[in-house]
Structures are given as structure tokens and as C-alpha cells.
Amino acid sequence: MDTLLGQGRAAIDLICDPQTFNENTVGAKTFDDPDFGPGAVVGTAKLEGETVTVIASDADAFNEKFPVVYAGIIGMEEGYKMAQAVYATLEADKAVAKANKRPIVLIVDTPGNGPGKVEEIFGMNKATGAYQLALAEARLAGHPIVAMVIGRAISGAFLCHGLQADHILSLDSDFGTMIHVMPLTSISRIIKKDMETLEKLAEGNPVFAAGPRFFSKLGGVEEIVTKIEDMHAAVARHVALVRAAKSQSDEATGPVGRGALGAERGGRVVRPEVIKLVEGQFAAVASAYLPGAH
Amino acid sequence: MSKWSTLQDRSFLESNARERAIGIVDEGTFTEFAGPLDRRTSPHLETLGEAVEFDDGIVTGVGKIGKTPVFVISQEGRFIGGSVGEVGGAKMVATLKTAIALADRIAKEFPKAADDEKPVVAISFETGGVRLHEANAGLLAHAEVMDQFQRARGKVPVITLIGSKVGCFGGMGFVAAATDAIVMSEFGRLGLTGPEVIEQEMGKDEFDSADRALVYRTTGGRHKYVMGDCNFIVADTVGAFRAQVAELAKLPVSAFEAMRRIGSAALVEKQLKGVALAAEMQPKDARDVWKHAGNADPVALANVPLDAFKATVKRLAL
Amino acid sequence: MALNTLEFECKCAAPAAAVTAPVHFGVVGSGDLEVLMTPAKAGGAVKVKVVTPVTGFDALWQRVLAAFVESAKLGDVAIEINDNNATPAVVTLRLRQALAEAAA
């Protein structure tokens, strides 16, 4: 097996403790309708013996009600189903101390959000937004969230399913993993710059090129995993790393943590400068915005 | 730059990002963050030999409406389609962070502060999402903005304004959906997938992206108002948007949870009723849903003046 | 491939009008530009910096700016322009609008 592309279900057993995945149950919630959001796989498994929520995509599923959903696309039902799994996780550990909340493992292989007319009429943007807010809430509540990219992590779908995690791991591009907004060939066409030039520029600037290594340089991926059989240990190790980091600060992981990592790795150095500039400029006028200042 | 008083009657659609930002808050109160004088242009555009802008296409700052500190983020559609890159994304994040920090400080040092003395954030979206020239940084910035929204929950209301030419699509389409309250004009458009991409996916017979009326009735302000995807629909003037923000600025932060579309388990269940309706109806057109909501003549309703629309429209009940 | 940056000075015969505070005008849309004018001690001259993706029109930029500085009788000002393929007519129009903004 040299790729896991399109094999989200198979990856569950490779990442979690084998044969522990109980699909369609998260805490007290069960997902009983097999036709509901078939592109999303949710359930509970064990990781090194610990109970974890698992959320993945099923590339073989086709949503008959919403035919734009196939090949791992996240449609409206899928987005809300994934959100439900996160809220059920929060509910299940409501009484558990922040440091001991169960992890959520995101197995990432999705090419996009549902791109249809019905989706726009009813608001696909809400479904994907709902899932992201749920993940952010769970992350801030203490649940360690680790995303493992095994295939496609494309643009808005990666924002939806991956980029709200505490830590993101990716199989190396040898395994066919793709992390990008668009392939460089499409970017080349749209921004009207030839491929040769773009490829050359990408050597020094990871900001537009496709692939896990470029995202890693930008802090968008914490660690690249170079062997399929290493995924299990890597995800378990990152759960522990995330717990330790979160016990110190809720800004050490997740999108904010990846911002700092991007600067540290030299890929996104402007971001912290701009944030510092803005904070300084507000600090200079802040007294006028305190109650009673008017 | 037009004078503040003349800005109030100006078309929000025709105004630029800075005019919208200045006009939303009280006269003379706008302080810009990372503005043109700071010359924080995108280094990535420069590398590619693309034109740069001193504010990187996003105007950020703070002003007041009455006693309320109003943090403003305003995207400029005329600069590379309002796309979000590293600098512009960082400006959005920093403005949100600053607003949350002020709210935390007020909560700590001024526990008796009145509701209208606590900050709000207003974001005028005009964007197709990620800037392809710096796509990876733009994508990461989207995730960071979303994270700040969740951190702002219960502390600082975030109000979306959409009434610009470009509309609000791509990743910013779900970023906007995740805010507390959404104000649109009928010229505003909100969605995820832009019309050209839907046409490409489904074929021209299903969706003709050149059909302006079709595009507006699928993602435009009136449709979003029927669907409950925007909370308020206002006239296309800077002053009308400002008046709505001023109304909202007085409210306690707790009042905003009830305006949300998404952001809780209960709201997901509510939205799923809409999804079930979509599956059952398989609407060919937004007008089918207007009819289902109780609007007998959706074509006429789409064409009446805005006041008449607001007075007679039936909104979808889920 | 990097952007083209032009820097030069213009001086009119009798500089009079002065920019007393920074003024910004315009949006870098397609075929458009933004102008930032700031007070600058330059012995009565106007310091110009143009950043543009277009190459090969250096002399034209100098001519357009010199004509504007002469007609506006500008001195001791720095003019910075971010351009995206604006025509000379648009350049002159935006410069005039920026100056009107400064006077407002």
C-alpha cells in the first residue's frame, strides 16, 4: 500500500487501535440513518487504549439526495453530521476536567465542499462553518484535536475538516497526499504567471505552492509522517504534546499556534509583525475606548 | 475621500472599503490600523511582480458609535477581488484579537460598564476568499479568523455587513456565516461557491452564471433574508448600514446568540431541518423555496421596492 | 519579475501649494492606482516613487508627474504611487483628486 488516497475508512484502523472503531456512536448520540451524510464517517475508537472520537470521509459514498457529494466531498448533511459528532463529544465529556477531555482524531482526505445550486440556495457555507465552530469550541474546551492528512486536503474542505485542529500531521507527498488551495498549474493559469517561474519562486517562498512540505514550512502542518505504519504512534504522540501545550496556554496550538510556528520556520514572518503593529496602534488610543472616556 | 456627511447617503455598493469603514462609525472617530502610511504591502505580490496596495486591500481600525467602541474590518473588492493574503489576513486577526482584549479588559476593570460601552466588531465583506498569489498563507488566515470568532463568543458581538460588488464567497462565505449577526443590502451576495464554479460543476443548463437575476435570487440579499441567512436587510446606503450597526451596538452581547444561524448543537439541529427540506423539495430555483415559505408570487416579491418587500415577505420557518 | 520601482524628483518654477498632512487617495484596481502624499523637506522639490508591474514607461511617468507638479505648483512633498496599469489620464486625475483631498 503506497497511498491511502480515497481510503479514509481503512485508515481508521491504521491510525487508531485496530478493530476498536465503533461507527455511528459518539457518547450518548447514535447516528441511525445510513442515508444521512454518507460521505462523513463518525464514531468512537480507542487510541493507545484511550477513547477518541474519529471523524473521516468516505470517498466511496455517494449522497443520493445531494448528488454533488461523492469522492469524499463534504456536503450539507456531511458538514452538519461532523458538527454533531463534535457536539456529542463535548456533551459526553461535559463533566470531565479540561485536561482529561477525550481526543478527536480527524482523518483528512477530502477534495471540497458541496458545490451545487441547491447547496447555495440553502447555504452550504453554514454547514461547513458550523463544523468549524464546533471544532474550535471543542479545542478551546480542552479536547485535543489531531488531524492526520492521508490524501486530499483541498482548500475550503481542509479549512472545514483539518485546519481547526490543535495539531496537523500529514503523510509525505510520496503517498499522494495533496494539501493546497489549487494545483500550481491552475494558479499559473489564473494569475497568468508561467509554471517555470512559479516553480522557481516556490523554492524560496512556500506561500503559493502545493504540497505538505510547503504547508509545513508555513507552520500549517506540525509534522510530516514518512511511513504509513508510523501514523498511529505519531497521532498518539501528538495527542500527548497537545495536552501538554494546552495546559500552558490556549494559544499554543490550533490556528494561533500554527501562526507562531510559521514565523519560527521562516515561512510566515510578516503575520506576527502586522499583528504587533495593530496591537501597538490600538494601545496608543485605547484609553479613549474605555468606559467613561467619552 | 468624501466627507462623512455626504458618505451617509452614498451607495454602499459604490463606495470603497475605506469610505465604508469611515462612514460606519461616528464622524471623525475612525483610527486606522496598519493603514496606507504604514505601507504594509504584500511581499508575496511583490515577488510575483503584481501590483501592491499600501493597505493590502483590507481597511482595519476602530471608531465609535455613540459610546460603543466599534472595531471595523472592511475589504476592498477592487484590489484583487478583495482576496485575503498574509498581511490582510493578519490585519483581520489582529483587529479581532484587539477587540477581544478590550472586552476582557473592560470586563475586568469596569465590571459595571453599560452594554453600549462594550466593543463590537463590524466586518464589511467584499471577497472571493483566498488570494491565489499567496494561497497557503491566505488559507491559514481564514482558519485563524474563524478561531478568533469562537474566542469572541459571548464577549464581543461580530456583525457582518454585505453590500458590495464582489459579494462574499469562497472561504470567507463560511467565515461570514459564522459571525453573530448579518446585515445585507439587496445587492449583497453571500455564498460558498461562486456562480462560475457552479456552472462548471453542473452545466450551463442547470446554472447559467451569466444570468444575473438567477445569480441574485440564489445568493442575493433578498433570498438570504427569506432563508434567515441574514438577520437584517437594509437600503444600499452607508447610512443605512451604519444605522443597523448602531441599533445592534446598544444590545447586550447575550442578545446576539439568538441571532446566530450556527454555533451550537441546537442550531445544527435547526439547520438540518432546512437540509431535510432541501432533500425533499429538490428546488430547481430559489423561488420554489420562497413559495414554500408562503410567498405566493415570488417573482413579484423579488421586484417590489425594498420597503414593500420587507413589509410583505414571509421568511422560511424551520 | 519583481515589481518595477521608479524614483525621481520633479521641481516646478515657483512651488507654492504645500501638503501639510499626509493624504491618501485611490484604490489599486485594474487600470487604477493609489496615491500617498506626505510633507517632505526636499528643497522645494517633489520626491516621487512609483511602484508598478509595468516596465518601459519611465520617461512617460516622469513627464506626467512633472506636468502635474508644475500645474499644481507643488513643492516639499513626497508622492508615492502604487500603480496597476493606469493610463496617463487616470494618473493625472488621481493626483488631482488626492490634492483636492489634501485641501479639503
XYZ file of C-alpha atoms in Angstrom:
716
model
C 0.000 0.000 0.000
C 1.731 3.191 -1.121
C -1.213 5.517 -0.901
C -4.222 5.947 1.352
C -5.945 8.329 -1.007
C -9.654 7.570 -1.006
C -9.250 5.090 1.863
C -10.485 7.046 4.855
C -12.218 4.027 6.344
C -9.178 1.779 6.044
C -7.040 4.495 7.619
C -9.104 4.421 10.823
C -7.701 1.017 11.748
C -4.171 2.103 10.825
C -4.326 5.210 12.993
C -6.417 4.026 15.955
C -6.098 0.763 17.870
C -7.122 -1.899 15.302
C -10.690 -3.193 15.375
C -11.803 -0.691 18.013
C -13.812 1.626 15.771
C -17.476 1.760 16.615
C -19.090 3.692 13.808
C -22.099 5.940 14.339
C -21.786 6.228 18.110
C -20.301 9.207 19.912
C -21.042 9.363 23.623
C -24.782 9.071 24.033
C -25.520 10.010 20.439
C -26.084 7.477 17.720
C -26.342 8.106 14.010
C -29.031 5.687 12.953
C -29.912 6.709 9.410
C -27.453 5.082 6.959
C -28.533 7.509 4.225
C -27.748 10.580 6.298
C -24.456 12.247 5.311
C -22.871 9.049 3.963
C -19.747 10.948 2.904
C -18.895 11.559 6.560
C -17.732 8.723 8.795
C -18.105 9.405 12.514
C -17.718 7.239 15.557
C -15.655 6.237 18.550
C -12.433 4.246 18.719
C -9.500 3.655 21.054
C -6.058 5.174 20.675
C -3.484 3.539 22.931
C -6.460 2.389 24.936
C -7.966 5.853 25.308
C -11.455 6.645 23.971
C -11.327 9.006 20.981
C -13.865 10.450 18.581
C -12.999 9.782 14.946
C -14.197 11.857 12.009
C -13.280 10.855 8.452
C -14.576 10.986 4.899
C -15.781 8.065 2.816
C -14.594 8.511 -0.758
C -16.765 5.629 -1.988
C -20.002 7.063 -0.665
C -22.489 8.869 -2.872
C -25.224 11.000 -1.355
C -28.333 10.231 -3.427
C -30.184 13.255 -2.051
C -27.342 15.627 -2.864
C -25.571 14.260 -5.952
C -22.681 16.746 -5.729
C -21.464 14.663 -2.780
C -19.096 11.892 -3.890
C -15.368 11.090 -3.705
C -15.131 12.477 -0.178
C -16.791 15.833 -0.811
C -18.311 17.382 2.297
C -21.916 18.303 1.550
C -24.517 19.940 3.777
C -25.501 16.722 5.551
C -21.868 15.699 5.918
C -20.838 19.067 7.413
C -23.646 19.039 9.961
C -23.087 15.356 10.735
C -19.446 16.078 11.503
C -20.549 19.013 13.686
C -22.990 16.745 15.503
C -20.166 14.314 16.244
C -18.144 17.144 17.786
C -21.034 18.449 19.879
C -21.761 14.882 21.024
C -18.113 14.646 22.081
C -18.400 17.871 24.074
C -21.591 16.599 25.685
C -20.069 13.217 26.533
C -17.180 14.842 28.435
C -19.155 17.736 29.906
C -18.284 16.654 33.444
C -14.677 15.713 32.654
C -11.833 18.049 33.684
C -10.369 20.209 30.888
C -7.056 18.322 30.971
C -8.733 14.946 30.518
C -11.189 15.570 27.691
C -11.221 12.857 25.053
C -9.235 13.473 21.878
C -10.800 13.974 18.476
C -8.943 12.442 15.534
C -9.657 13.915 12.118
C -8.680 11.725 9.205
C -8.363 14.089 6.284
C -8.996 13.095 2.682
C -11.492 15.462 1.129
C -11.440 17.351 -2.173
C -14.028 20.024 -1.440
C -17.296 21.336 -0.090
C -20.520 20.616 -1.966
C -20.578 22.942 -4.988
C -24.224 22.839 -6.143
C -27.187 25.113 -6.759
C -29.338 23.557 -4.036
C -26.327 23.905 -1.742
C -26.136 27.628 -2.468
C -29.907 28.123 -2.151
C -29.893 26.528 1.312
C -26.440 27.708 2.383
C -23.582 25.220 2.148
C -21.459 27.890 3.823
C -23.429 27.366 7.065
C -22.761 23.623 7.148
C -19.012 23.940 6.780
C -18.967 26.944 9.132
C -20.981 25.028 11.736
C -18.426 22.204 11.800
C -15.507 24.616 12.141
C -17.119 26.463 15.049
C -17.845 23.141 16.758
C -14.206 22.074 16.403
C -12.959 25.438 17.673
C -15.291 25.163 20.671
C -14.099 21.625 21.432
C -10.465 22.649 21.063
C -10.903 25.602 23.425
C -12.797 23.365 25.863
C -9.701 21.168 26.139
C -10.305 18.291 23.720
C -7.015 17.531 21.965
C -7.755 17.557 18.238
C -5.226 15.963 15.907
C -5.724 15.905 12.151
C -3.947 13.307 10.054
C -3.841 14.133 6.349
C -3.810 10.853 4.416
C -4.968 12.080 1.000
C -6.549 15.255 -0.253
C -6.713 18.347 1.963
C -8.033 20.849 -0.504
C -8.823 24.492 0.128
C -12.200 25.096 1.794
C -12.582 21.415 2.616
C -9.297 21.490 4.545
C -10.494 24.629 6.361
C -13.632 22.690 7.219
C -12.005 19.392 8.164
C -8.472 19.900 9.448
C -7.395 23.474 9.963
C -9.262 23.924 13.267
C -7.278 21.050 14.814
C -4.704 21.592 17.567
C -2.041 19.812 15.533
C -1.998 18.687 11.918
C 0.097 15.803 10.653
C 0.462 14.777 7.043
C 1.747 11.775 5.218
C 4.505 12.899 2.883
C 3.661 13.642 -0.725
C 5.214 10.288 -1.768
C 1.913 8.823 -0.612
C -0.081 11.039 -2.941
C -1.127 13.489 -0.251
C -2.226 16.857 -1.551
C -2.526 19.997 0.507
C -3.392 23.083 -1.478
C -5.912 25.687 -2.471
C -5.358 24.866 -6.125
C -2.755 22.916 -8.048
C 0.081 25.149 -9.187
C -0.949 24.601 -12.828
C -4.353 26.202 -12.118
C -2.798 29.023 -10.131
C -0.404 29.604 -13.008
C -3.314 29.924 -15.432
C -5.389 32.208 -13.232
C -2.685 34.598 -12.084
C -1.046 34.477 -15.529
C 2.463 33.507 -14.449
C 4.275 30.698 -16.212
C 4.881 27.432 -14.383
C 8.632 27.559 -14.703
C 8.814 30.917 -12.945
C 6.373 29.846 -10.247
C 8.230 26.616 -9.563
C 11.478 28.520 -9.251
C 9.939 31.099 -6.916
C 8.377 28.341 -4.823
C 11.845 27.115 -3.911
C 12.381 30.251 -1.853
C 8.803 31.087 -0.898
C 6.372 28.387 0.213
C 3.369 30.687 0.173
C 1.609 29.578 -3.011
C 2.986 26.158 -3.953
C 1.101 22.910 -3.352
C 2.078 20.110 -1.004
C 2.598 19.159 2.644
C 6.223 20.336 2.740
C 5.261 23.889 1.802
C 2.493 23.918 4.401
C 4.941 22.601 6.949
C 7.326 25.487 6.252
C 4.429 27.901 6.805
C 3.530 26.256 10.100
C 0.338 24.876 8.549
C 1.404 21.303 9.238
C 3.136 20.446 12.515
C 4.789 17.224 11.372
C 5.253 15.183 8.229
C 4.936 11.436 8.714
C 7.099 9.467 6.325
C 5.725 5.947 6.832
C 2.141 4.707 6.936
C 2.953 2.438 9.873
C 4.217 5.469 11.845
C 0.851 7.253 11.793
C -0.533 5.506 14.854
C 2.412 6.401 17.079
C 2.651 9.923 15.650
C -1.008 10.728 16.299
C -0.781 9.299 19.844
C 2.393 11.291 20.482
C 0.763 14.497 19.247
C -2.260 13.952 21.468
C 0.160 13.997 24.395
C 2.055 17.002 23.011
C -1.194 18.894 22.508
C -2.363 18.136 26.059
C 0.928 19.392 27.471
C 0.871 22.545 25.331
C -2.760 23.318 26.136
C -2.152 23.008 29.847
C 0.146 26.032 29.452
C -1.842 28.225 27.051
C -4.857 28.036 24.785
C -2.843 29.896 22.144
C -0.035 27.328 21.909
C -1.865 25.092 19.435
C -4.526 25.431 16.744
C -4.556 28.252 14.187
C -2.816 30.694 16.563
C -0.111 28.178 17.434
C 0.437 27.483 13.742
C 0.876 31.210 13.194
C 3.774 31.233 15.646
C 5.160 28.052 14.084
C 5.043 29.669 10.631
C 7.229 32.505 11.874
C 9.575 30.117 13.664
C 10.032 28.071 10.490
C 10.567 31.230 8.469
C 7.587 30.715 6.152
C 5.186 33.333 7.514
C 7.212 36.117 9.052
C 5.012 39.099 8.151
C 1.942 37.923 10.070
C 3.356 38.482 13.586
C 4.789 41.872 12.576
C 1.402 43.051 11.350
C -0.372 41.778 14.468
C 2.148 43.544 16.674
C 1.762 46.766 14.676
C -2.020 46.751 15.030
C -1.904 45.945 18.728
C 0.538 48.793 19.289
C -1.592 51.235 17.345
C -4.672 50.380 19.373
C -2.737 50.535 22.640
C -1.826 54.145 21.790
C -5.507 55.155 21.655
C -7.027 52.528 23.971
C -7.774 54.920 26.843
C -10.335 56.712 24.668
C -12.247 53.441 24.307
C -12.616 52.624 27.984
C -15.947 53.230 29.733
C -16.300 56.789 30.956
C -13.757 58.096 28.441
C -16.354 59.847 26.272
C -12.423 60.772 0.236
C -15.947 62.089 0.516
C -16.885 63.989 3.614
C -18.518 61.926 6.357
C -21.918 63.583 5.991
C -22.067 63.025 2.238
C -20.917 59.444 2.743
C -24.073 58.636 4.683
C -26.307 58.972 1.629
C -23.865 57.296 -0.685
C -24.397 53.880 -2.153
C -22.632 51.276 -0.036
C -22.177 49.288 -3.237
C -20.379 52.144 -4.998
C -18.225 53.168 -2.036
C -14.747 51.882 -1.465
C -13.567 49.967 1.580
C -12.160 52.986 3.407
C -15.269 55.083 2.807
C -17.410 52.268 4.200
C -15.165 51.960 7.249
C -15.165 55.676 7.992
C -18.881 56.061 7.307
C -19.962 53.211 9.564
C -18.654 54.915 12.707
C -19.335 58.406 14.082
C -17.875 61.371 12.254
C -14.195 61.885 12.860
C -13.786 58.892 15.170
C -12.083 56.421 12.850
C -8.486 55.492 13.692
C -6.955 53.239 11.081
C -4.713 50.280 11.926
C -1.896 49.317 9.544
C -3.171 51.957 7.117
C -1.583 53.387 3.967
C 1.016 55.345 5.937
C 2.318 52.111 7.441
C 2.900 50.815 3.910
C 2.401 47.156 4.850
C 2.184 45.868 1.304
C 2.259 42.166 0.475
C 5.825 40.902 -0.014
C 4.420 37.932 -1.907
C 2.710 40.047 -4.576
C 5.936 41.974 -4.949
C 7.863 38.734 -5.543
C 5.420 37.842 -8.295
C 5.635 41.305 -9.835
C 1.984 42.031 -9.086
C 0.656 45.462 -8.153
C 0.551 46.082 -4.420
C -1.611 48.292 -2.213
C -0.477 50.040 0.952
C -3.350 48.538 2.984
C -3.195 45.167 1.176
C -6.866 45.546 0.270
C -8.243 45.486 3.813
C -9.027 48.579 5.863
C -8.942 47.968 9.612
C -9.416 50.310 12.523
C -11.554 51.453 15.398
C -14.100 54.198 15.895
C -17.172 54.853 17.936
C -20.897 54.856 17.539
C -22.135 56.842 20.496
C -20.286 55.343 23.433
C -19.624 52.000 21.763
C -16.127 51.139 20.532
C -16.637 49.746 17.032
C -13.770 47.767 15.528
C -14.029 47.796 11.762
C -12.691 45.461 9.085
C -13.523 46.457 5.515
C -12.420 44.520 2.460
C -11.699 46.237 -0.872
C -13.090 44.300 -3.815
C -11.337 46.391 -6.429
C -7.926 45.235 -5.209
C -7.512 41.646 -6.479
C -11.155 40.884 -5.779
C -10.866 41.567 -2.059
C -8.806 38.410 -1.689
C -7.171 37.573 1.624
C -3.417 37.078 1.871
C -0.895 37.038 4.694
C -0.926 40.771 5.501
C -4.651 41.358 5.092
C -5.441 38.165 6.992
C -3.152 39.220 9.831
C -4.901 42.606 9.947
C -8.259 40.870 10.332
C -6.933 38.573 13.049
C -5.188 41.413 14.885
C -8.304 43.593 14.857
C -10.407 40.749 16.274
C -7.759 39.965 18.902
C -7.612 43.624 19.895
C -11.389 43.822 20.248
C -11.457 40.690 22.415
C -8.609 42.027 24.566
C -10.504 45.292 25.082
C -13.654 43.379 26.046
C -11.637 41.299 28.535
C -10.074 44.434 29.989
C -13.422 46.185 30.363
C -14.948 43.091 31.984
C -12.101 43.037 34.489
C -11.585 46.733 35.213
C -15.081 48.098 34.607
C -17.488 45.407 35.773
C -20.308 47.954 35.833
C -19.804 49.132 32.244
C -23.057 49.612 30.357
C -23.852 47.441 27.339
C -23.271 50.330 24.965
C -19.781 50.879 26.386
C -18.617 47.428 25.365
C -16.979 46.832 21.980
C -18.463 45.350 18.843
C -16.785 44.300 15.599
C -18.244 45.162 12.198
C -16.856 43.422 9.107
C -17.700 44.573 5.606
C -17.001 41.548 3.434
C -16.110 42.034 -0.214
C -14.144 38.993 -1.249
C -13.929 35.689 -3.030
C -11.785 34.280 -0.229
C -8.170 33.170 -0.546
C -5.702 35.211 -2.634
C -4.194 32.712 -5.050
C -0.874 34.566 -5.258
C -0.274 33.656 -1.612
C -2.835 30.896 -1.367
C -1.387 28.913 1.525
C -0.983 31.916 3.819
C -4.461 33.100 2.868
C -5.965 29.723 3.710
C -4.246 29.621 7.106
C -5.507 33.150 7.813
C -9.106 32.018 7.202
C -8.739 29.345 9.895
C -7.314 31.911 12.272
C -10.213 34.314 11.731
C -12.677 31.501 12.402
C -10.833 30.647 15.611
C -10.989 34.289 16.747
C -14.769 34.290 16.147
C -15.169 31.375 18.531
C -12.950 33.153 21.065
C -15.113 36.281 20.702
C -18.319 34.370 21.510
C -20.066 35.884 24.494
C -17.517 38.701 24.693
C -17.648 40.783 21.526
C -20.500 40.641 19.021
C -19.234 40.281 15.452
C -21.517 41.868 12.873
C -21.244 41.105 9.159
C -22.078 43.722 6.531
C -22.521 42.590 2.925
C -23.489 45.063 0.260
C -20.527 45.171 -2.044
C -19.995 44.354 -5.697
C -17.909 41.244 -5.245
C -20.161 39.794 -2.542
C -18.790 37.307 -0.042
C -17.752 33.905 -1.361
C -15.224 31.127 -1.005
C -13.783 30.576 2.433
C -14.979 33.984 3.548
C -18.525 32.796 2.747
C -18.418 30.452 5.708
C -16.395 32.862 7.799
C -19.235 35.391 7.417
C -21.852 32.732 8.206
C -20.055 32.095 11.498
C -20.495 35.680 12.779
C -23.235 36.708 15.223
C -25.413 38.938 13.071
C -25.548 39.508 9.319
C -26.730 42.717 7.668
C -27.152 42.755 3.884
C -28.424 45.079 1.217
C -30.328 43.549 -1.650
C -27.195 43.965 -3.777
C -25.083 41.948 -1.393
C -24.425 38.297 -2.196
C -23.379 35.569 0.197
C -22.438 32.008 -0.583
C -19.661 29.473 -0.801
C -19.327 28.509 -4.434
C -19.338 31.365 -6.921
C -21.700 31.215 -9.925
C -18.974 30.336 -12.453
C -17.868 27.305 -10.461
C -21.448 26.026 -10.087
C -21.887 26.346 -13.840
C -18.647 24.449 -14.376
C -19.771 21.681 -11.997
C -23.388 21.353 -13.091
C -23.501 22.575 -16.664
C -24.931 25.745 -18.172
C -28.434 24.251 -18.438
C -28.563 23.813 -14.660
C -26.923 27.088 -13.775
C -26.093 29.896 -16.175
C -23.609 32.129 -14.399
C -24.268 34.948 -16.873
C -27.924 35.107 -15.753
C -27.703 37.977 -13.290
C -31.226 37.555 -11.968
C -30.579 33.865 -11.302
C -27.344 34.662 -9.511
C -29.053 37.263 -7.314
C -32.001 35.094 -6.434
C -29.684 32.270 -5.416
C -27.292 34.199 -3.192
C -28.574 37.803 -3.064
C -29.739 39.763 -0.036
C -33.469 39.210 -0.538
C -33.042 35.457 -0.819
C -30.734 35.295 2.180
C -33.340 37.281 4.140
C -36.085 34.793 3.210
C -33.805 31.916 4.286
C -32.890 33.559 7.599
C -29.252 33.547 6.494
C -29.090 37.279 7.041
C -30.797 38.868 10.016
C -31.410 42.293 8.520
C -31.851 43.718 5.049
C -31.195 47.434 4.629
C -31.141 50.059 1.892
C -28.000 50.442 -0.172
C -26.520 53.441 1.642
C -23.606 53.702 4.032
C -26.003 55.424 6.430
C -28.486 52.545 6.382
C -25.762 50.028 7.238
C -24.493 52.367 9.916
C -27.976 52.764 11.433
C -28.325 48.995 11.709
C -24.908 48.645 13.360
C -25.872 51.470 15.747
C -29.052 49.594 16.743
C -27.072 46.423 17.367
C -24.284 48.218 19.236
C -26.663 49.043 22.098
C -27.584 45.435 22.773
C -26.020 43.236 25.435
C -23.656 40.643 23.999
C -26.014 37.911 25.228
C -28.671 39.131 22.786
C -26.556 38.043 19.836
C -26.729 34.285 20.467
C -30.364 34.347 19.371
C -29.378 35.917 16.036
C -26.909 33.175 15.142
C -27.537 30.597 12.430
C -24.787 28.227 13.520
C -22.522 27.746 16.518
C -24.343 25.298 18.803
C -25.729 21.774 18.803
C -29.275 23.163 18.829
C -28.600 25.378 15.817
C -27.177 22.412 13.900
C -30.444 20.539 14.541
C -32.384 23.552 13.316
C -30.298 23.854 10.140
C -30.734 20.147 9.493
C -34.464 20.763 9.159
C -33.592 23.058 6.275
C -31.359 20.395 4.754
C -34.157 17.836 5.044
C -36.447 20.307 3.294
C -33.851 20.763 0.539
C -33.644 16.975 0.083
C -37.408 16.663 -0.050
C -38.071 19.669 -2.294
C -35.041 19.395 -4.606
C -35.720 23.021 -5.601
C -34.899 23.953 -9.180
C -34.810 27.586 -8.212
C -34.704 29.759 -5.097
C -38.227 30.869 -5.986
C -39.518 27.380 -5.143
C -38.313 27.908 -1.593
C -39.840 31.396 -1.423
C -43.148 29.823 -2.393
C -42.748 27.098 0.192
C -42.129 29.813 2.788
C -45.568 31.238 1.965
C -44.829 33.813 -0.708
C -47.454 33.167 -3.355
C -45.870 35.336 -6.037
C -42.104 35.220 -5.633
C -41.435 36.947 -8.953
C -43.455 39.993 -7.945
C -41.913 39.950 -4.470
C -38.430 39.960 -5.941
C -39.224 43.130 -7.841
C -41.157 45.312 -5.398
C -39.283 48.164 -3.646
C -37.334 47.096 -0.566
C -39.799 48.566 1.961
C -42.688 46.712 0.365
C -40.579 43.551 0.286
C -39.814 43.827 3.991
C -43.436 44.548 4.825
C -44.873 41.570 2.976
C -42.212 38.870 2.775
C -42.715 35.557 4.572
C -39.471 34.128 5.872
C -38.761 30.413 5.925
C -39.697 28.935 9.301
C -37.611 25.943 10.369
C 9.607 39.505 -12.356
C 9.740 41.681 -9.298
C 7.866 44.940 -9.310
C 9.342 47.923 -11.094
C 10.205 50.807 -8.770
C 10.886 54.283 -10.158
C 12.276 57.063 -8.004
C 12.881 60.577 -9.222
C 12.395 64.233 -8.312
C 10.436 66.998 -10.005
C 10.756 70.684 -9.348
C 8.478 73.391 -10.611
C 9.435 77.012 -11.265
C 7.500 78.516 -8.370
C 6.452 75.945 -5.757
C 3.655 77.339 -3.620
C 0.980 74.896 -2.630
C 2.082 72.599 0.147
C 0.696 69.402 1.564
C 0.595 69.885 5.328
C -0.644 66.455 6.397
C -0.450 63.030 4.788
C -3.200 62.341 2.304
C -4.173 59.082 0.643
C -6.418 58.583 -2.359
C -7.454 55.768 -4.637
C -7.617 52.020 -4.906
C -5.180 49.846 -6.852
C -7.842 48.338 -9.059
C -7.102 47.107 -12.545
C -6.137 50.168 -14.625
C -6.049 52.277 -11.497
C -3.689 53.379 -8.740
C -3.387 54.832 -5.260
C -1.528 57.980 -4.270
C 0.031 58.810 -0.936
C 1.235 62.394 -0.475
C 3.257 63.303 2.598
C 5.059 66.533 3.553
C 8.789 66.166 2.870
C 11.702 68.589 3.131
C 13.190 68.426 -0.353
C 14.421 71.967 -1.040
C 11.208 72.804 -2.860
C 11.279 69.656 -4.966
C 8.773 66.807 -5.130
C 10.091 63.307 -4.456
C 8.296 60.672 -6.481
C 8.235 56.933 -6.019
C 6.202 54.778 -8.380
C 5.761 51.034 -7.877
C 4.253 49.313 -10.906
C 4.176 45.929 -12.631
C 4.671 47.758 -15.935
C 8.140 48.382 -17.341
C 9.365 50.579 -20.139
C 7.415 53.745 -19.425
C 9.863 55.512 -17.119
C 10.064 58.634 -19.272
C 6.296 58.868 -19.533
C 5.873 58.667 -15.745
C 8.411 61.484 -15.348
C 6.600 63.624 -17.907
C 3.156 63.083 -16.373
C 4.404 63.807 -12.856
C 6.419 66.848 -13.935
C 3.366 68.305 -15.668
C 1.225 67.711 -12.585
C 3.786 69.228 -10.207
C 4.120 72.260 -12.467
C 0.366 72.840 -12.797
C -0.257 72.314 -9.072
C 2.820 74.333 -8.080
C 3.766 71.608 -5.633
C 6.902 71.553 -3.541
C 8.318 69.767 -0.494
C 6.095 66.769 -0.926
C 6.737 63.055 -1.310
C 4.374 61.361 -3.744
C 4.165 57.587 -3.588
C 2.145 55.698 -6.156
C 1.160 52.056 -6.305
C 0.056 51.512 -9.869
C -1.704 48.736 -11.698
C -1.592 49.701 -15.371
C -3.256 53.111 -15.110
C -3.257 55.318 -18.208
C -1.615 58.778 -18.027
C -5.080 60.374 -17.922
C -6.062 58.286 -14.899
C -2.725 59.061 -13.217
C -3.278 62.797 -13.593
C -6.890 62.543 -12.442
C -5.963 60.626 -9.278
C -3.138 63.031 -8.477
C -5.569 65.966 -8.748
C -8.127 64.157 -6.600
C -5.516 63.420 -3.964
C -4.511 67.052 -3.903
C -8.140 68.164 -3.630
C -8.457 65.809 -0.696
C -5.423 67.451 0.927
C -7.026 70.871 0.532
C -10.391 69.717 1.911
